[in-house]
PDB file of C-alpha atoms and ligand atoms in Angstrom:
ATOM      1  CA  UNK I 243      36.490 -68.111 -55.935  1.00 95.00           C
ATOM      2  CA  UNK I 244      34.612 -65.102 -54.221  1.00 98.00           C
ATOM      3  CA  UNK I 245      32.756 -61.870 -55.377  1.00 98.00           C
ATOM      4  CA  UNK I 246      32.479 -59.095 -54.310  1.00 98.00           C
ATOM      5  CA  UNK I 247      29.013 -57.949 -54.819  1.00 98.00           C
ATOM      6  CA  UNK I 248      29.487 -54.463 -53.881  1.00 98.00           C
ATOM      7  CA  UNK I 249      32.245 -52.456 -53.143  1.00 98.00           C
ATOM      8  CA  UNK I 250      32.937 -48.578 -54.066  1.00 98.00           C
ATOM      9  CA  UNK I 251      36.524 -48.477 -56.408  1.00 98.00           C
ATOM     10  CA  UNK I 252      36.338 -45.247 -57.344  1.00 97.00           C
ATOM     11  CA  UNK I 253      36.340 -43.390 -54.044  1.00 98.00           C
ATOM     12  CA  UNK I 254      38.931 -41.527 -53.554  1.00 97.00           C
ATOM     13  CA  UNK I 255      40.184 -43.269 -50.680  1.00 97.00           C
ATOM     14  CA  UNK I 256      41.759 -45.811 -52.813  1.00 98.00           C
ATOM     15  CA  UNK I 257      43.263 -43.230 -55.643  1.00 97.00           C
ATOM     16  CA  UNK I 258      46.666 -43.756 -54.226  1.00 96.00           C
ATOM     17  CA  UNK I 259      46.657 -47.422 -55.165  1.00 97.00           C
ATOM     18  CA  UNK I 260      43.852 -48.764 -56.739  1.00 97.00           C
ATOM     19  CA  UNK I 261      45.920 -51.551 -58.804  1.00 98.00           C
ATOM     20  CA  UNK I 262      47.174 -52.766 -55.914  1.00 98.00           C
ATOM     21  CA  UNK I 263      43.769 -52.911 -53.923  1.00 98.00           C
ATOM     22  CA  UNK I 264      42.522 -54.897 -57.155  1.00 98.00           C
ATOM     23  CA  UNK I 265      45.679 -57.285 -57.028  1.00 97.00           C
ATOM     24  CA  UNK I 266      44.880 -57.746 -54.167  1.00 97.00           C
ATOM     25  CA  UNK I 267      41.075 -58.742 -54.825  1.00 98.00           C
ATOM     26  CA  UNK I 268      43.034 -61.790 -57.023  1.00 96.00           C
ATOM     27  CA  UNK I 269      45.395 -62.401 -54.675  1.00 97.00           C
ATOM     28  CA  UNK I 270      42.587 -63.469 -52.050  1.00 96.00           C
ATOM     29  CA  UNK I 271      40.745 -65.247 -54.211  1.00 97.00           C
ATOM     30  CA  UNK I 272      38.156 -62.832 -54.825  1.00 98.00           C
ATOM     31  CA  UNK I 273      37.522 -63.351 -58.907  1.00 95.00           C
ATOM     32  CA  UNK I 274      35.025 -60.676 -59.935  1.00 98.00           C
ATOM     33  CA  UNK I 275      34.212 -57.325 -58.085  1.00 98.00           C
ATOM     34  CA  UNK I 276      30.789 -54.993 -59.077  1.00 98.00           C
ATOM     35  CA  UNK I 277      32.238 -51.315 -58.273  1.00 98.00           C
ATOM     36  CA  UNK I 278      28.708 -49.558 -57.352  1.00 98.00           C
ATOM     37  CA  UNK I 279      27.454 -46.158 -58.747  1.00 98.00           C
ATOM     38  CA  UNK I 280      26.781 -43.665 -55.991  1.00 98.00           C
ATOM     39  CA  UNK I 281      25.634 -40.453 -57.955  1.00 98.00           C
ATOM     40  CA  UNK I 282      24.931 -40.554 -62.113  1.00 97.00           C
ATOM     41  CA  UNK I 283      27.091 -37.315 -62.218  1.00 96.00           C
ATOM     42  CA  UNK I 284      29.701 -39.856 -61.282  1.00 96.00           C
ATOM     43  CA  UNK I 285      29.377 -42.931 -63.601  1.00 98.00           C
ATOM     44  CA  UNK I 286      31.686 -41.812 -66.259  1.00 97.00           C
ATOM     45  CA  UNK I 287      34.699 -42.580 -64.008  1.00 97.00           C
ATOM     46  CA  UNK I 288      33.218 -45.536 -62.367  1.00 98.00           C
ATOM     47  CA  UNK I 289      32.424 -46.927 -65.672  1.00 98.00           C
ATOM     48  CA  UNK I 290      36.340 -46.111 -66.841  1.00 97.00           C
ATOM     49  CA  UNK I 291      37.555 -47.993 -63.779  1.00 97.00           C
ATOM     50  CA  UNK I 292      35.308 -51.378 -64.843  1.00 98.00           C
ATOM     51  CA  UNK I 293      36.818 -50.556 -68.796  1.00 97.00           C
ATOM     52  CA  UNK I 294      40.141 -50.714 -67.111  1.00 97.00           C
ATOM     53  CA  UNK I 295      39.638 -54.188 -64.975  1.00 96.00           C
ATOM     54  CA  UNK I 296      38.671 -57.077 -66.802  1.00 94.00           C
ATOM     55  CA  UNK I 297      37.002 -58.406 -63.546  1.00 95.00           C
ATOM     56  CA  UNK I 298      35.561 -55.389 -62.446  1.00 98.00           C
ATOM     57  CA  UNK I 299      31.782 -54.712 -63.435  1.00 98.00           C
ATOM     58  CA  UNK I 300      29.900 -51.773 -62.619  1.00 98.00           C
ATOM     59  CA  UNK I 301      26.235 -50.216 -61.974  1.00 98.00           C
ATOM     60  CA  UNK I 302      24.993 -47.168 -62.855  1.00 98.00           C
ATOM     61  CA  UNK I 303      22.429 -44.974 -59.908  1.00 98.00           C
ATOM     62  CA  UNK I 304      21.830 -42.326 -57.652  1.00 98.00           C
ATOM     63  CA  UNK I 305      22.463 -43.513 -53.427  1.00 98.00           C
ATOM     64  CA  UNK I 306      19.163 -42.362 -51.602  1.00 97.00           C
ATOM     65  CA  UNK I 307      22.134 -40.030 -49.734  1.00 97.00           C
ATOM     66  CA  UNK I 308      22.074 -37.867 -52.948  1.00 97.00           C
ATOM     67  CA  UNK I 309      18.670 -37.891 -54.619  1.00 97.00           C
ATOM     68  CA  UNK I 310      17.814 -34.575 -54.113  1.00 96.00           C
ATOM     69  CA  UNK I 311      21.385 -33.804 -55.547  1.00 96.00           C
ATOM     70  CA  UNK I 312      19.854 -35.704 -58.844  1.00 95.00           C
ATOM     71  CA  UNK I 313      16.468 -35.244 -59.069  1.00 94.00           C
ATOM     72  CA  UNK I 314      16.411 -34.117 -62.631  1.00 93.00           C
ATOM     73  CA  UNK I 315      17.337 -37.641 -63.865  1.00 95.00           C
ATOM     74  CA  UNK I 316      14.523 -39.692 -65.694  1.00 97.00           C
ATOM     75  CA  UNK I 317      14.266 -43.006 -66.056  1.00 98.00           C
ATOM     76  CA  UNK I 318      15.685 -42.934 -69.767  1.00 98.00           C
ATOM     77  CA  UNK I 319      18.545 -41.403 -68.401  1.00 98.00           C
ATOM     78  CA  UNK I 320      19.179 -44.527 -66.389  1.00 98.00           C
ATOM     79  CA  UNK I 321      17.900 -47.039 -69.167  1.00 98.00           C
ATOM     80  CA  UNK I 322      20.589 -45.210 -71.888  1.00 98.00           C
ATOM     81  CA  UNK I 323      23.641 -45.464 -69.285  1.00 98.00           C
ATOM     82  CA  UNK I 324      22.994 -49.120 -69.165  1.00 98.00           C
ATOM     83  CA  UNK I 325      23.731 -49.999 -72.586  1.00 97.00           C
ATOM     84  CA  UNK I 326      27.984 -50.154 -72.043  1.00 96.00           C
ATOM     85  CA  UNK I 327      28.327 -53.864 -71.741  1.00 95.00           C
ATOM     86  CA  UNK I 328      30.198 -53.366 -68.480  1.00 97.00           C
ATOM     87  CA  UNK I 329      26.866 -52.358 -66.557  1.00 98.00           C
ATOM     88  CA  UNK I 330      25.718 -55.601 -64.823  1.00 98.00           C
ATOM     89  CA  UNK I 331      22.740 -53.756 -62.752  1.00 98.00           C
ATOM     90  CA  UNK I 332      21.061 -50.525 -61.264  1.00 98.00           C
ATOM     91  CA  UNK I 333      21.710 -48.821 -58.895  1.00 98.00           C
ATOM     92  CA  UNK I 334      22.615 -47.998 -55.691  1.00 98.00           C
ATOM     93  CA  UNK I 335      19.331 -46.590 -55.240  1.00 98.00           C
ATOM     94  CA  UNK I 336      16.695 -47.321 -52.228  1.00 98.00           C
ATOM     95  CA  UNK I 337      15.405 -45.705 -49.224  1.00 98.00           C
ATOM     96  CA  UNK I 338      17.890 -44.378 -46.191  1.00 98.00           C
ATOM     97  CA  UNK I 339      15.437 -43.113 -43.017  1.00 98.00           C
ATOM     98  CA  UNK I 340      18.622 -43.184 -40.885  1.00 97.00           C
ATOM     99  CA  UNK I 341      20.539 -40.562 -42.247  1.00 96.00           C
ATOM    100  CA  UNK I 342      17.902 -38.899 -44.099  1.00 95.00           C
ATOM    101  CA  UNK I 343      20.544 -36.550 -46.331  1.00 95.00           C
ATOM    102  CA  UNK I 344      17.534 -36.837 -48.881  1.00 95.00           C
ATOM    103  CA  UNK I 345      13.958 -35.614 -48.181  1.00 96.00           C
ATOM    104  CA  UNK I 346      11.242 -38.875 -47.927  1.00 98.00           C
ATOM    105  CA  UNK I 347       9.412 -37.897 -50.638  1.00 97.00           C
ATOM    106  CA  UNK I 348      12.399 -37.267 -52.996  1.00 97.00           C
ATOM    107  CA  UNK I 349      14.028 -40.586 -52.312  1.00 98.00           C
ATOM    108  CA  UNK I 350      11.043 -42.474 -53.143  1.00 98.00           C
ATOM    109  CA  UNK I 351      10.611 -40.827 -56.649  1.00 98.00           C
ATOM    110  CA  UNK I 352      13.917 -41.161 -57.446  1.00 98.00           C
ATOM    111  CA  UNK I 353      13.890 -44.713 -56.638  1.00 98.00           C
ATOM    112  CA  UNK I 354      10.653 -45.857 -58.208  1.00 98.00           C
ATOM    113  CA  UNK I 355      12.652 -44.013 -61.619  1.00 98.00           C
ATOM    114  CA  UNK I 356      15.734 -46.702 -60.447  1.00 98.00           C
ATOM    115  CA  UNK I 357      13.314 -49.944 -60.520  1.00 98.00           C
ATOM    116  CA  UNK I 358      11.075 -48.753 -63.525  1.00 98.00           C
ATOM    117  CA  UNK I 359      14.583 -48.681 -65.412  1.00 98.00           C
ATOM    118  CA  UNK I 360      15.184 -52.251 -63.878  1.00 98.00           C
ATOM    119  CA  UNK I 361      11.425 -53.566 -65.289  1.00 98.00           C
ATOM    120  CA  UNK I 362      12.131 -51.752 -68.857  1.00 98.00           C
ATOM    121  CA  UNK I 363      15.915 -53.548 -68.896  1.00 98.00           C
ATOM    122  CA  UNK I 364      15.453 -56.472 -67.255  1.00 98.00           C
ATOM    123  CA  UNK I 365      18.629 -56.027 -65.248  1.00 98.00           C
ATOM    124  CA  UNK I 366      18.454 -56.338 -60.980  1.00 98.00           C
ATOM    125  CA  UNK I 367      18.285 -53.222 -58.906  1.00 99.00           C
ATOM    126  CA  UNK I 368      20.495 -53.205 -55.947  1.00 98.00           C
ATOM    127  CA  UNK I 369      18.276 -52.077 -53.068  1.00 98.00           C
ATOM    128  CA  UNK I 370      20.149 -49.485 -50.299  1.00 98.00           C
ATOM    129  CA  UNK I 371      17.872 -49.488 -47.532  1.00 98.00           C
ATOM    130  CA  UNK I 372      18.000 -48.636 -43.807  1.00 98.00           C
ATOM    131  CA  UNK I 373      15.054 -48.139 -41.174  1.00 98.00           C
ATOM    132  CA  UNK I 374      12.927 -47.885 -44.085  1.00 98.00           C
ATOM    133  CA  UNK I 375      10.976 -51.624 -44.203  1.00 98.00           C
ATOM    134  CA  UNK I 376       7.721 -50.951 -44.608  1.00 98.00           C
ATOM    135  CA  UNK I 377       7.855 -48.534 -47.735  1.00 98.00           C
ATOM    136  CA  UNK I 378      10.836 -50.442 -49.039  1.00 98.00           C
ATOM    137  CA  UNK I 379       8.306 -53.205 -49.259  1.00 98.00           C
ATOM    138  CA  UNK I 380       5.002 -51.451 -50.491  1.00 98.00           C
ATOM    139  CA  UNK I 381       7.392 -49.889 -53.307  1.00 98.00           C
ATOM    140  CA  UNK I 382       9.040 -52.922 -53.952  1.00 98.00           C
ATOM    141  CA  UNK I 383       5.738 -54.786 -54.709  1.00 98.00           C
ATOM    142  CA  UNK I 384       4.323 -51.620 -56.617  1.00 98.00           C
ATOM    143  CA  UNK I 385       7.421 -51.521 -58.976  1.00 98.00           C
ATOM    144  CA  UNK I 386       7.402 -54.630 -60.426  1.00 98.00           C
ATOM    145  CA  UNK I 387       8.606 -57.253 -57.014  1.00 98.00           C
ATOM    146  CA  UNK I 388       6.904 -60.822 -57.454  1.00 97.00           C
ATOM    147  CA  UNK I 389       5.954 -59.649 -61.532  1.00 97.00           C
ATOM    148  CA  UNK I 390       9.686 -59.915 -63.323  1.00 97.00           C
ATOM    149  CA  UNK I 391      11.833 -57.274 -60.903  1.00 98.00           C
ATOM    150  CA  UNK I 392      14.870 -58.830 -60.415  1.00 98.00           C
ATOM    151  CA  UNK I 393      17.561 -57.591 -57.125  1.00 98.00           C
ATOM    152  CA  UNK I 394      19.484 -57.485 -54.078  1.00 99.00           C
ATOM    153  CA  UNK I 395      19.056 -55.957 -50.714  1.00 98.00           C
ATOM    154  CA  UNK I 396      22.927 -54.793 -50.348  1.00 98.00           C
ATOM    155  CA  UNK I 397      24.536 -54.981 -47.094  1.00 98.00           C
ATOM    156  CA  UNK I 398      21.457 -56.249 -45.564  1.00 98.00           C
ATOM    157  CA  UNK I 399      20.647 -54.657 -41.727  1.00 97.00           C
ATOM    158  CA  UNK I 400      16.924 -54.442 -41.734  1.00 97.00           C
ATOM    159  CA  UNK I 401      13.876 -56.997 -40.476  1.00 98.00           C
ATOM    160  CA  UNK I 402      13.607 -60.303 -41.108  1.00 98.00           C
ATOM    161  CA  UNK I 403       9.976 -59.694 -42.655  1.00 98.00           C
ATOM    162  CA  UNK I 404      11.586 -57.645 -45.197  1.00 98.00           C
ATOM    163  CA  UNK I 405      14.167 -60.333 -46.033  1.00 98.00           C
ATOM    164  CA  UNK I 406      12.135 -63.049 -45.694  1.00 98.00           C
ATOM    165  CA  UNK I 407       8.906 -61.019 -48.339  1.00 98.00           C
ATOM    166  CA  UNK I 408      11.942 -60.123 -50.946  1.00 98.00           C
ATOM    167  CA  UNK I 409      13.343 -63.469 -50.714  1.00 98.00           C
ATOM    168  CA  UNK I 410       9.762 -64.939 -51.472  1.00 98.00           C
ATOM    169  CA  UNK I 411       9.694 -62.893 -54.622  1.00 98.00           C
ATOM    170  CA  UNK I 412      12.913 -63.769 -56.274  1.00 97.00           C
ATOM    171  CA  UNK I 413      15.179 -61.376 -54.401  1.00 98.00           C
ATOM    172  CA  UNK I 414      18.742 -61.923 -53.066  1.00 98.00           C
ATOM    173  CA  UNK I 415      20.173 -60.767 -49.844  1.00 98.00           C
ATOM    174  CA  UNK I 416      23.997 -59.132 -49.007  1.00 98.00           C
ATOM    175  CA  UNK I 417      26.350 -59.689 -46.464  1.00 98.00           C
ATOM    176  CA  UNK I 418      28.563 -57.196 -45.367  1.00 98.00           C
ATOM    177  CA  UNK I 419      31.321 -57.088 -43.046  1.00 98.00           C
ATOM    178  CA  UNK I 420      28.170 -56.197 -40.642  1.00 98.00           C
ATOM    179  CA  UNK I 421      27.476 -59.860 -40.235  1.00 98.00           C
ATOM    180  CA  UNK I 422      31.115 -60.770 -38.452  1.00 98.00           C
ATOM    181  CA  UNK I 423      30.410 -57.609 -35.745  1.00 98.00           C
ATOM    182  CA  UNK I 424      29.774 -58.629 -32.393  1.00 96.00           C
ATOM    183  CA  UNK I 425      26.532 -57.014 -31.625  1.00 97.00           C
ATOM    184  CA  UNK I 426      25.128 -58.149 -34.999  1.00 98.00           C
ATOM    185  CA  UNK I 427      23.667 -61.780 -33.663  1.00 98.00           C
ATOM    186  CA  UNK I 428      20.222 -61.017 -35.199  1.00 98.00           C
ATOM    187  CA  UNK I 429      22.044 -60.120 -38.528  1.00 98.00           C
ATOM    188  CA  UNK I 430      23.863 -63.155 -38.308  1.00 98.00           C
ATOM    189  CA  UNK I 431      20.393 -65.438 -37.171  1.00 98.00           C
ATOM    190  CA  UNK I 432      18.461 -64.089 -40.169  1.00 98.00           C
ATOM    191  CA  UNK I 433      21.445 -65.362 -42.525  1.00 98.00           C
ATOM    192  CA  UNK I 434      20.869 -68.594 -41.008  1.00 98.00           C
ATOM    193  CA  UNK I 435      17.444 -68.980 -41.768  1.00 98.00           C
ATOM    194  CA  UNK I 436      17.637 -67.538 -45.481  1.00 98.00           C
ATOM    195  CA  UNK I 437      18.242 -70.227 -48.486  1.00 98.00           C
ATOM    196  CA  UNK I 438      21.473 -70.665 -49.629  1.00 98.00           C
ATOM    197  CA  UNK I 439      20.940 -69.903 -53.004  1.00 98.00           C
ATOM    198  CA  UNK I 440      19.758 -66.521 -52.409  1.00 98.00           C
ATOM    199  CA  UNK I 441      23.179 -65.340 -50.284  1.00 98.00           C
ATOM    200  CA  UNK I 442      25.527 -62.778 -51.683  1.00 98.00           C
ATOM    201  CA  UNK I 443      28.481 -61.757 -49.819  1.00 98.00           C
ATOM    202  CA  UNK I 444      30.096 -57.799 -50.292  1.00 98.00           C
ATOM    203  CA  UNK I 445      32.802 -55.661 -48.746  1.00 98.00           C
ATOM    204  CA  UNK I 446      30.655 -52.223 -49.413  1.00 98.00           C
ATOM    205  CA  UNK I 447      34.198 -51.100 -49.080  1.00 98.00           C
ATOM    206  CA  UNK I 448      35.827 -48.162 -48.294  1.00 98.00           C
ATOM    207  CA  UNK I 449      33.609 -48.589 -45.166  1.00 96.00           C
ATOM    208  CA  UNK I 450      32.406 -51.513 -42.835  1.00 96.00           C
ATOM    209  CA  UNK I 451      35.926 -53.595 -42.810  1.00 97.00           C
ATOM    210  CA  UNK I 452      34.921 -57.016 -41.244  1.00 97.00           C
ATOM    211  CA  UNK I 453      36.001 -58.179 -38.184  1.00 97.00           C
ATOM    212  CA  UNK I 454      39.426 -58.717 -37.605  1.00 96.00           C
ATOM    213  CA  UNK I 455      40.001 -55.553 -39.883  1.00 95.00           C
ATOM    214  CA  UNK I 456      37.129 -53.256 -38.248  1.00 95.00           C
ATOM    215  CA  UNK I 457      38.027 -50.110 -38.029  1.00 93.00           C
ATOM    216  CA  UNK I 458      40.658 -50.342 -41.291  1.00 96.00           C
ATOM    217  CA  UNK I 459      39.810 -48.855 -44.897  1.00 97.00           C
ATOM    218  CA  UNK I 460      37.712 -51.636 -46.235  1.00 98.00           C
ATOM    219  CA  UNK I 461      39.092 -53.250 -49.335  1.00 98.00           C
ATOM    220  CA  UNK I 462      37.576 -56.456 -51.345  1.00 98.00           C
ATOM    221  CA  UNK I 463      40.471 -58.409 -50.399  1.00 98.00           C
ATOM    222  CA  UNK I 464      38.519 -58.713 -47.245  1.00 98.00           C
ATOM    223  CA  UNK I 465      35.080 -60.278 -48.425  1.00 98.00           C
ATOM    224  CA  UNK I 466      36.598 -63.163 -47.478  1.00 98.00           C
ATOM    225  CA  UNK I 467      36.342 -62.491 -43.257  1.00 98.00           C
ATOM    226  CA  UNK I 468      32.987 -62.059 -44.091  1.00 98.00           C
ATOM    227  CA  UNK I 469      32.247 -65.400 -45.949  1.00 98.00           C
ATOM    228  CA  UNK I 470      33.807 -67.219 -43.227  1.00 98.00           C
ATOM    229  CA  UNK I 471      31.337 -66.266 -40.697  1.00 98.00           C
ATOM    230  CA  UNK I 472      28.101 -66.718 -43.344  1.00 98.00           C
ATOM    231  CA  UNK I 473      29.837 -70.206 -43.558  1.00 98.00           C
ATOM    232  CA  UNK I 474      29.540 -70.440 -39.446  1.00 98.00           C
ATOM    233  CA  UNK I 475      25.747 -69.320 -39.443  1.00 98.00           C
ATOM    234  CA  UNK I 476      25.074 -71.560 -42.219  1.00 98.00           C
ATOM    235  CA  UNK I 477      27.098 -74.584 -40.598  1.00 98.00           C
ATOM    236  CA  UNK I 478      28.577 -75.804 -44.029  1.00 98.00           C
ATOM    237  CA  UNK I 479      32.290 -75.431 -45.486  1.00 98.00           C
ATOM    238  CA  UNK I 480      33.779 -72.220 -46.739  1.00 98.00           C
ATOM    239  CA  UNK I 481      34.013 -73.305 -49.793  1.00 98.00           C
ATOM    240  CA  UNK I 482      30.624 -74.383 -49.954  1.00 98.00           C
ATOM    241  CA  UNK I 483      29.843 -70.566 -49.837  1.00 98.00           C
ATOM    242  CA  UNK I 484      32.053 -69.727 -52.228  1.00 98.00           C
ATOM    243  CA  UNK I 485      30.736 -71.949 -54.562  1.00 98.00           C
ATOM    244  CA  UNK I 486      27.401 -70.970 -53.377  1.00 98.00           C
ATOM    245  CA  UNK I 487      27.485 -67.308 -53.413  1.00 98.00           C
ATOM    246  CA  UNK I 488      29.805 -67.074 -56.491  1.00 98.00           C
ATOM    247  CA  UNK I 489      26.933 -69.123 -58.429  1.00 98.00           C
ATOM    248  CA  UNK I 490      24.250 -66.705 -56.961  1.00 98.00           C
ATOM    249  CA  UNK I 491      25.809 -63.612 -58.191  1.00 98.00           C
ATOM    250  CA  UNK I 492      26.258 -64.842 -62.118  1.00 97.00           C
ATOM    251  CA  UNK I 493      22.395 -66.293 -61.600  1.00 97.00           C
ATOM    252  CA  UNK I 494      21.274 -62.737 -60.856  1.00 98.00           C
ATOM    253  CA  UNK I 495      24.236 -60.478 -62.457  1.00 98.00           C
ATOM    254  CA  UNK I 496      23.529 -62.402 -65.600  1.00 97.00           C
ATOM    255  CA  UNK I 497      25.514 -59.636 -67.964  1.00 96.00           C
ATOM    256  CA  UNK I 498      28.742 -60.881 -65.890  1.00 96.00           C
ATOM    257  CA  UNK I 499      30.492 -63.398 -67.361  1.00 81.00           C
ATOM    258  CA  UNK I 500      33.081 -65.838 -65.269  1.00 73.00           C
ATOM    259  CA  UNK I 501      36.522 -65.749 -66.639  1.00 63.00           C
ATOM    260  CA  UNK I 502      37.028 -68.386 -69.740  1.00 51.00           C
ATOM    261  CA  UNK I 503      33.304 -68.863 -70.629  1.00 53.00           C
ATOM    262  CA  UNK I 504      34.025 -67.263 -73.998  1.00 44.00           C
ATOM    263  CA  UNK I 505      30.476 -65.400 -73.144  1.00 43.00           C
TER     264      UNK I 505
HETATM  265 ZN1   ZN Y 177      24.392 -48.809 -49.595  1.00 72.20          ZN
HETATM  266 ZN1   ZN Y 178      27.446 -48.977 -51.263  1.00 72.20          ZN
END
């Protein structure tokens, strides 16, 4: 079995057949699927799509893309969404210096309200960060990193110092369909060097379809191109990552629960 640590279900890009993209998910092997919250505006119907799916969980968060769209939102906002037993974490919330659709300043306060909600609930952030290593870092260790905060870096892309210090402090890292591109060799030689029982694998789909599907509307179906080249960098078995990575997510997602553990 494989999860899908992050993908985005209720986009519209798969409205015209979103039971079939989860059949799908099954169909490939892919067991459990965490459909991520982009904007709090936004959760109700990503929290109705994990109500709907038995093996769909969900997160609740503002994307560093749209935190000056939400910048009203308090921390107890984010620690009262949490209680609906399908929320297995927070976020997506982090730091994005590519794009910069946020101001600086405003995506820093909004995520520092993200991981003081993760410290007061105990559940793992999932980290969105791009070009943005050294404050992810300093912020990181000022929120609570090393002293209880739990979390992912999702569709990892950054340094290996920032891998390698979150890693150090109880972190996990993601692999996206990033990791199978050609020009991604660093990507691919920091996966390498990571533990294995701190890997996650993710489709972040609608976007970033793995190699041979580039290009294509991502779907979770298609986590499983990417395991298959974490399995290369790693040299072991496919289905030594899935048993790896599919242990690694219900270590950290702990409010997830595999299928027939009565939990
Ligand atoms: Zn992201
Ligand atoms: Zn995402």
């Amino acid at each position: 079995m494989l999860v899908d640590s992050h993908c985005h279900l209720d986009f519209p890009d798969f409205d015209s057949e979103r039971d079939a993209v989860v059949e799908r998910a099954r169909a490939n092997g892919v067991g459990h699927m965490v459909s991520i919250c982009t904007r709090i505006r936004r959760f109700e119907a990503v929290r109705a799509l994990a109500a709907q799916y038995e093996h769909v969980w969900c997160t609740v968060g503002t994307h560093p893309h749209s935190a000056a769209e939400e910048p009203d939102i308090t921390t107890d906002d984010i620690v009262a969404l949490t209680t609906d037993p399908k929320v297995v974490g927070i976020g997506e919330s982090g730091l994005d210096y590519h794009y910069n659709k946020s101001p600086h300043d405003v995506q820093q306060a909004g995520f520092r309200r993200h991981l003081q909600a993760c410290m007061q609930t105990g559940l793992p952030i999932i980290v969105h960060t791009r070009e943005a290593d050294d404050d992810m870092l300093r912020i990181l260790r000022e929120e609570g990193m090393g002293q209880g905060l739990t979390g992912v870096l999702h569709c990892f892309s950054s340094g290996r110092a920032l891998a390698e210090a979150a890693v150090a402090d109880g972190f996990f890292v993601s692999f996206s369909g990033i990791l199978t591109f050609r020009a991604s060799q660093e990507v691919r030689d920091i996966a390498r060097d990571l533990p294995l029982d701190r890997l996650l694998v993710e489709t972040d789909s609608p976007y970033l379809a793995p190699m041979p599907m580039r290009g294509k509307r991502n779907e979770p179906a298609f986590v499983r191109h990417t395991a298959r080249v974490l399995a290369e960098c790693k040299g072991v078995s496919e289905d030594a990552i899935a048993a790896a990575t599919t242990d690694n997510f219900f270590r950290l997602f702990t409010r997830a629960a595999p299928a027939g553990s009565g939990a």
